[in-house]
Short mmCIF file of C-alpha atoms and ligand atoms in Angstrom, two decimals:
data_model
loop_
_atom_site.label_atom_id
_atom_site.label_comp_id
_atom_site.label_asym_id
_atom_site.label_seq_id
_atom_site.Cartn_x
_atom_site.Cartn_y
_atom_site.Cartn_z
CA MET A 1 0.01 0.00 -0.01
CA THR A 2 1.27 3.50 -0.77
CA ALA A 3 1.28 6.25 1.81
CA ALA A 4 -1.29 8.10 -0.34
CA GLU A 5 -3.67 5.14 -0.22
CA ALA A 6 -3.30 4.74 3.54
CA LEU A 7 -3.82 8.52 3.94
CA ARG A 8 -7.00 8.47 1.84
CA GLU A 9 -8.38 5.61 3.87
CA GLY A 10 -7.54 7.25 7.20
CA ALA A 11 -9.02 10.57 6.16
CA ALA A 12 -12.22 8.84 5.02
CA ARG A 13 -12.60 7.14 8.38
CA LEU A 14 -12.23 10.45 10.24
CA ALA A 15 -14.69 12.15 7.89
CA GLU A 16 -17.21 9.34 8.33
CA ALA A 17 -16.98 9.80 12.09
CA GLY A 18 -17.90 13.46 11.58
CA ILE A 19 -14.51 14.89 12.54
CA GLU A 20 -14.11 18.40 11.21
CA GLY A 21 -10.88 18.97 9.25
CA ALA A 22 -10.55 15.21 8.68
CA GLN A 23 -8.22 15.63 5.69
CA ARG A 24 -5.90 18.06 7.49
CA ASP A 25 -5.80 15.93 10.64
CA ALA A 26 -5.06 12.76 8.63
CA ARG A 27 -2.12 14.51 6.87
CA ARG A 28 -0.64 15.66 10.15
CA LEU A 29 -0.99 12.16 11.62
CA MET A 30 0.56 10.61 8.52
CA ALA A 31 3.54 13.02 8.66
CA HIS A 32 3.92 12.07 12.31
CA ALA A 33 3.78 8.34 11.51
CA LEU A 34 6.41 8.77 8.83
CA GLY A 35 8.54 10.97 11.07
CA ILE A 36 8.61 13.88 8.61
CA ALA A 37 7.41 17.46 8.57
CA PRO A 38 3.85 17.87 7.11
CA ASP A 39 5.21 20.02 4.25
CA ARG A 40 7.42 17.07 3.12
CA LEU A 41 4.46 14.73 2.85
CA SER A 42 3.79 15.15 -0.86
CA LEU A 43 7.33 13.93 -1.64
CA VAL A 44 6.73 10.46 -0.19
CA LEU A 45 3.01 9.84 -0.74
CA ARG A 46 3.57 7.74 -3.85
CA ASP A 47 6.03 5.43 -2.07
CA PRO A 48 4.96 2.24 -0.36
CA ILE A 49 4.34 2.98 3.33
CA PRO A 50 6.82 1.20 5.62
CA GLU A 51 5.13 -1.35 7.91
CA GLY A 52 6.06 0.45 11.09
CA ALA A 53 4.68 3.73 9.78
CA GLN A 54 1.47 2.07 8.71
CA ALA A 55 0.95 0.63 12.19
CA ALA A 56 1.76 4.01 13.75
CA PHE A 57 -0.70 5.75 11.40
CA GLU A 58 -3.47 3.25 12.23
CA ASP A 59 -2.88 3.80 15.96
CA ALA A 60 -3.04 7.58 15.40
CA ILE A 61 -6.28 7.37 13.45
CA ALA A 62 -7.77 5.13 16.17
CA ALA A 63 -6.85 7.73 18.78
CA ARG A 64 -8.30 10.50 16.68
CA LEU A 65 -11.54 8.50 16.33
CA ARG A 66 -11.63 8.49 20.16
CA ARG A 67 -11.50 12.31 19.83
CA VAL A 68 -7.96 12.64 21.23
CA PRO A 69 -6.70 16.05 19.94
CA VAL A 70 -4.07 15.88 17.21
CA SER A 71 -1.56 17.73 19.42
CA GLN A 72 -1.83 15.06 22.10
CA ILE A 73 -1.40 12.29 19.55
CA ILE A 74 1.70 13.81 18.00
CA GLY A 75 2.84 15.27 21.34
CA ARG A 76 3.41 18.83 20.19
CA ARG A 77 1.78 22.02 19.06
CA GLU A 78 3.05 25.17 17.42
CA PHE A 79 2.40 28.41 19.31
CA TYR A 80 3.64 31.83 18.24
CA GLY A 81 6.05 30.19 15.79
CA ARG A 82 7.66 27.81 18.30
CA GLU A 83 7.06 24.18 19.03
CA PHE A 84 5.75 23.13 22.46
CA ARG A 85 5.52 19.64 23.94
CA VAL A 86 1.88 18.87 24.77
CA THR A 87 0.33 16.00 26.71
CA SER A 88 -3.09 15.38 28.34
CA ASP A 89 -1.61 17.12 31.43
CA VAL A 90 -1.68 20.58 29.86
CA LEU A 91 -4.11 22.76 27.95
CA ASP A 92 -3.49 22.57 24.21
CA PRO A 93 -1.98 25.99 23.27
CA ARG A 94 -4.61 27.82 21.21
CA PRO A 95 -4.19 30.42 18.50
CA GLU A 96 -6.50 32.89 20.29
CA THR A 97 -4.04 32.96 23.22
CA GLU A 98 -1.53 34.57 20.88
CA THR A 99 -3.70 37.71 21.23
CA LEU A 100 -2.63 37.92 24.87
CA VAL A 101 1.02 37.40 23.88
CA ASP A 102 0.83 40.20 21.27
CA MET A 103 -0.61 42.55 23.86
CA ALA A 104 2.02 41.66 26.42
CA LEU A 105 4.78 42.27 23.90
CA SER A 106 3.38 45.70 22.94
CA GLN A 107 5.12 47.19 25.99
CA GLY A 108 8.36 46.58 27.83
CA PHE A 109 8.84 44.27 30.81
CA ALA A 110 11.76 42.80 32.68
CA ARG A 111 10.14 40.41 35.14
CA VAL A 112 6.99 38.42 34.30
CA LEU A 113 4.73 36.08 36.25
CA ASP A 114 2.46 33.49 34.58
CA LEU A 115 -0.28 32.03 36.84
CA GLY A 116 -1.40 28.53 35.82
CA THR A 117 1.35 28.22 33.25
CA GLY A 118 0.40 24.74 31.92
CA SER A 119 2.68 23.91 28.99
CA GLY A 120 4.44 27.22 29.65
CA CYS A 121 3.53 28.47 26.17
CA ILE A 122 2.67 32.04 27.23
CA LEU A 123 5.55 32.60 29.61
CA LEU A 124 8.19 30.88 27.46
CA THR A 125 7.09 32.78 24.34
CA LEU A 126 7.38 36.07 26.23
CA LEU A 127 10.86 35.20 27.43
CA ALA A 128 11.96 34.01 24.01
CA GLU A 129 10.75 37.25 22.48
CA ARG A 130 12.41 39.41 25.22
CA PRO A 131 15.92 38.06 25.74
CA ALA A 132 16.62 40.29 28.76
CA ALA A 133 13.48 39.30 30.71
CA THR A 134 13.17 36.65 33.45
CA GLY A 135 10.04 34.91 34.61
CA LEU A 136 8.21 32.75 37.15
CA GLY A 137 5.44 30.30 36.29
CA THR A 138 3.11 28.59 38.76
CA ASP A 139 0.69 25.75 38.43
CA VAL A 140 -1.26 23.42 40.75
CA SER A 141 -0.25 20.45 38.61
CA GLU A 142 3.19 18.95 39.10
CA ALA A 143 2.69 17.04 35.86
CA ALA A 144 2.07 20.30 34.03
CA LEU A 145 5.17 21.90 35.58
CA SER A 146 7.28 19.01 34.37
CA ILE A 147 6.05 19.67 30.78
CA ALA A 148 6.71 23.42 31.20
CA ARG A 149 10.24 22.72 32.45
CA ASP A 150 10.84 20.46 29.54
CA ASN A 151 9.63 23.09 27.11
CA ALA A 152 11.88 25.68 28.77
CA ALA A 153 14.88 23.40 28.32
CA ARG A 154 13.99 22.66 24.67
CA LEU A 155 13.74 26.38 23.90
CA GLY A 156 17.01 27.16 25.71
CA LEU A 157 15.21 29.29 28.29
CA ALA A 158 15.83 27.25 31.44
CA ASP A 159 18.25 29.79 32.91
CA ARG A 160 15.72 32.65 32.77
CA VAL A 161 12.65 30.92 34.13
CA GLU A 162 11.58 29.24 37.31
CA PHE A 163 8.47 27.11 37.87
CA ARG A 164 6.80 26.59 41.25
CA LEU A 165 3.96 24.37 42.38
CA GLY A 166 0.94 25.96 44.02
CA ASP A 167 -2.42 27.67 43.81
CA TRP A 168 -2.33 31.08 42.09
CA PHE A 169 -0.11 33.34 44.24
CA ALA A 170 0.62 30.83 47.01
CA PRO A 171 4.15 30.02 45.82
CA VAL A 172 4.84 33.53 44.46
CA THR A 173 7.43 35.85 45.99
CA GLY A 174 8.55 39.23 44.79
CA ASP A 175 6.99 41.67 42.40
CA PHE A 176 6.58 41.85 38.66
CA ASP A 177 6.05 44.41 35.94
CA LEU A 178 3.88 42.00 34.04
CA ILE A 179 1.46 39.34 35.26
CA VAL A 180 -0.29 37.08 32.73
CA SER A 181 -2.74 34.21 33.05
CA ASN A 182 -4.98 32.00 30.93
CA PRO A 183 -6.95 30.54 33.88
CA PRO A 184 -9.85 28.03 33.82
CA TYR A 185 -12.79 30.24 32.86
CA ILE A 186 -15.46 27.86 31.57
CA ALA A 187 -18.51 27.77 33.82
CA LEU A 188 -19.51 24.36 35.17
CA SER A 189 -22.84 24.76 33.38
CA GLU A 190 -21.01 25.14 30.03
CA MET A 191 -18.82 22.06 30.35
CA PRO A 192 -21.32 19.69 28.71
CA ASP A 193 -21.31 21.90 25.54
CA LEU A 194 -17.60 21.64 24.91
CA ALA A 195 -16.20 19.65 22.03
CA PRO A 196 -15.32 16.08 23.12
CA GLU A 197 -11.69 16.79 22.27
CA VAL A 198 -11.63 19.45 24.96
CA ARG A 199 -14.08 18.07 27.49
CA ASP A 200 -12.84 14.51 27.50
CA HIS A 201 -9.13 14.90 26.85
CA GLU A 202 -7.84 18.23 28.16
CA PRO A 203 -7.13 18.67 31.93
CA ARG A 204 -10.41 19.60 33.60
CA GLN A 205 -8.72 21.88 36.13
CA ALA A 206 -7.34 23.94 33.26
CA LEU A 207 -10.86 24.44 31.84
CA THR A 208 -13.29 25.09 34.65
CA ASP A 209 -13.42 26.58 38.13
CA GLU A 210 -16.39 24.21 38.79
CA GLY A 211 -18.44 27.37 39.40
CA ASP A 212 -19.51 30.44 37.45
CA GLY A 213 -16.30 30.67 35.44
CA LEU A 214 -15.08 33.80 37.33
CA GLY A 215 -13.61 32.08 40.39
CA ALA A 216 -10.03 32.14 39.11
CA TYR A 217 -10.24 35.89 38.34
CA ARG A 218 -11.47 36.61 41.87
CA ALA A 219 -8.59 34.63 43.35
CA ILE A 220 -6.02 36.24 41.07
CA LEU A 221 -7.23 39.77 41.58
CA ALA A 222 -7.26 39.43 45.35
CA ASP A 223 -3.44 39.19 45.29
CA ALA A 224 -2.27 40.68 41.96
CA PRO A 225 -2.01 44.32 43.14
CA GLY A 226 0.35 43.24 45.94
CA HIS A 227 2.72 41.61 43.43
CA LEU A 228 2.73 44.30 40.73
CA ARG A 229 5.34 47.02 40.55
CA PRO A 230 4.03 50.58 40.30
CA GLY A 231 2.67 50.96 36.75
CA GLY A 232 2.90 47.18 36.20
CA ARG A 233 0.41 45.45 33.91
CA ILE A 234 -1.85 42.45 34.28
CA LEU A 235 -3.35 40.64 31.27
CA VAL A 236 -5.75 37.72 31.52
CA GLU A 237 -7.44 35.64 28.89
CA ILE A 238 -11.23 35.50 29.17
CA GLY A 239 -14.21 33.72 27.63
CA ALA A 240 -16.15 35.75 25.03
CA SER A 241 -18.97 36.74 27.40
CA GLN A 242 -16.80 37.64 30.39
CA GLY A 243 -15.33 41.04 29.40
CA GLU A 244 -17.63 43.21 31.46
CA ALA A 245 -17.57 41.01 34.57
CA VAL A 246 -13.77 40.65 34.58
CA ALA A 247 -13.22 44.37 33.86
CA THR A 248 -15.44 45.13 36.87
CA LEU A 249 -13.25 42.83 39.01
CA PHE A 250 -10.14 44.67 37.71
CA ARG A 251 -11.55 48.06 38.68
CA ALA A 252 -12.66 46.83 42.09
CA ALA A 253 -9.07 45.62 42.70
CA GLY A 254 -7.86 49.20 42.20
CA LEU A 255 -6.36 48.64 38.72
CA GLN A 256 -6.56 51.43 36.17
CA ASP A 257 -6.63 51.73 32.36
CA THR A 258 -8.76 48.60 32.31
CA THR A 259 -9.60 47.56 28.73
CA VAL A 260 -11.19 44.55 27.02
CA HIS A 261 -9.59 43.34 23.74
CA SER A 262 -10.85 41.01 21.07
CA ASP A 263 -9.11 38.14 19.32
CA MET A 264 -8.71 37.53 15.57
CA ASP A 265 -12.27 36.30 15.38
CA GLY A 266 -13.58 39.52 16.88
CA ARG A 267 -14.53 37.92 20.20
CA ASP A 268 -13.60 39.45 23.55
CA ARG A 269 -10.51 37.52 24.66
CA VAL A 270 -8.23 39.59 26.93
CA VAL A 271 -8.71 42.02 29.79
CA ALA A 272 -5.80 44.32 30.60
CA GLY A 273 -5.18 46.65 33.50
CA ARG A 274 -2.38 48.40 35.31
CA LEU A 275 -1.39 49.23 38.86
CA PRO A 276 -1.29 53.01 39.36
CA GLU A 277 2.20 54.60 39.43
CA ALA A 278 3.39 55.34 42.97
CA LYS A 279 2.25 58.77 44.08
N1 LIG B 1 -10.17 28.63 25.45
C1 LIG B 1 -10.45 27.34 26.02
C2 LIG B 1 -11.67 26.74 25.41
O1 LIG B 1 -12.60 27.44 25.10
C3 LIG B 1 -10.64 27.48 27.53
C4 LIG B 1 -9.38 27.67 28.20
C5 LIG B 1 -9.56 28.19 29.55
O2 LIG B 1 -10.54 27.96 30.25
N2 LIG B 1 -8.59 28.92 29.95
O3 LIG B 1 -11.70 25.59 25.24
#
């Protein structure tokens, strides 16, 4: 069997199961099975598929049929032009989160804190883009921190970043001129509506606060002002309907210049604020 034939068959099985983007997913899984970059695929499709690759491809298609996200099957995901290791212990880095990164990079910072760092994709991207900056990432999941540390090492950033285990600010010392977070913001009542890829395969504690979806923001804003330098900024990712509620929490915490920003799809995605300069 040629790789092209195996690919066609795999894509058809995904499409039959109603998986959106079946063709694209099958190509990425085939490239993974063959151990090549997806843009090299067309060069080998006419060749017979090696036995090992065929078995690996079939396993990958079977996993995708169980709705495992492609990034978890192939173990990595591109974010802001860099590759991050991804497992079921961390949230899959999403393109809309690049909005938060862009906003963070629009101004200077030397010391950055990322709360609930997961794969480390936000924090490590910021450090890679700002070679003089240093950072601290926290997470309640030791398994996630081990992925984040691995990603830091792969990106050559290990000497500028530290990761600590704990709830929000519990393990945090010192102050920062930038605090970022993509916390769990899906309300418990919305969990049943999520795609099976997200609901059944991504870490639940990265998705929901098990409440109204605002619990993480309340916890973060209780302590953020005490860890921001004068004039320091805080940026959090939000769900599309949460802009007003989170902006209100920012103002109540004494932050100023509070603004809500939309992502590339035009949906509210980031709330930004700033600690007043010292008087
Ligand atoms: N953006 C994710 C989703 O909608 C949610 C991530 C989060 O809660 N931080 O699936």
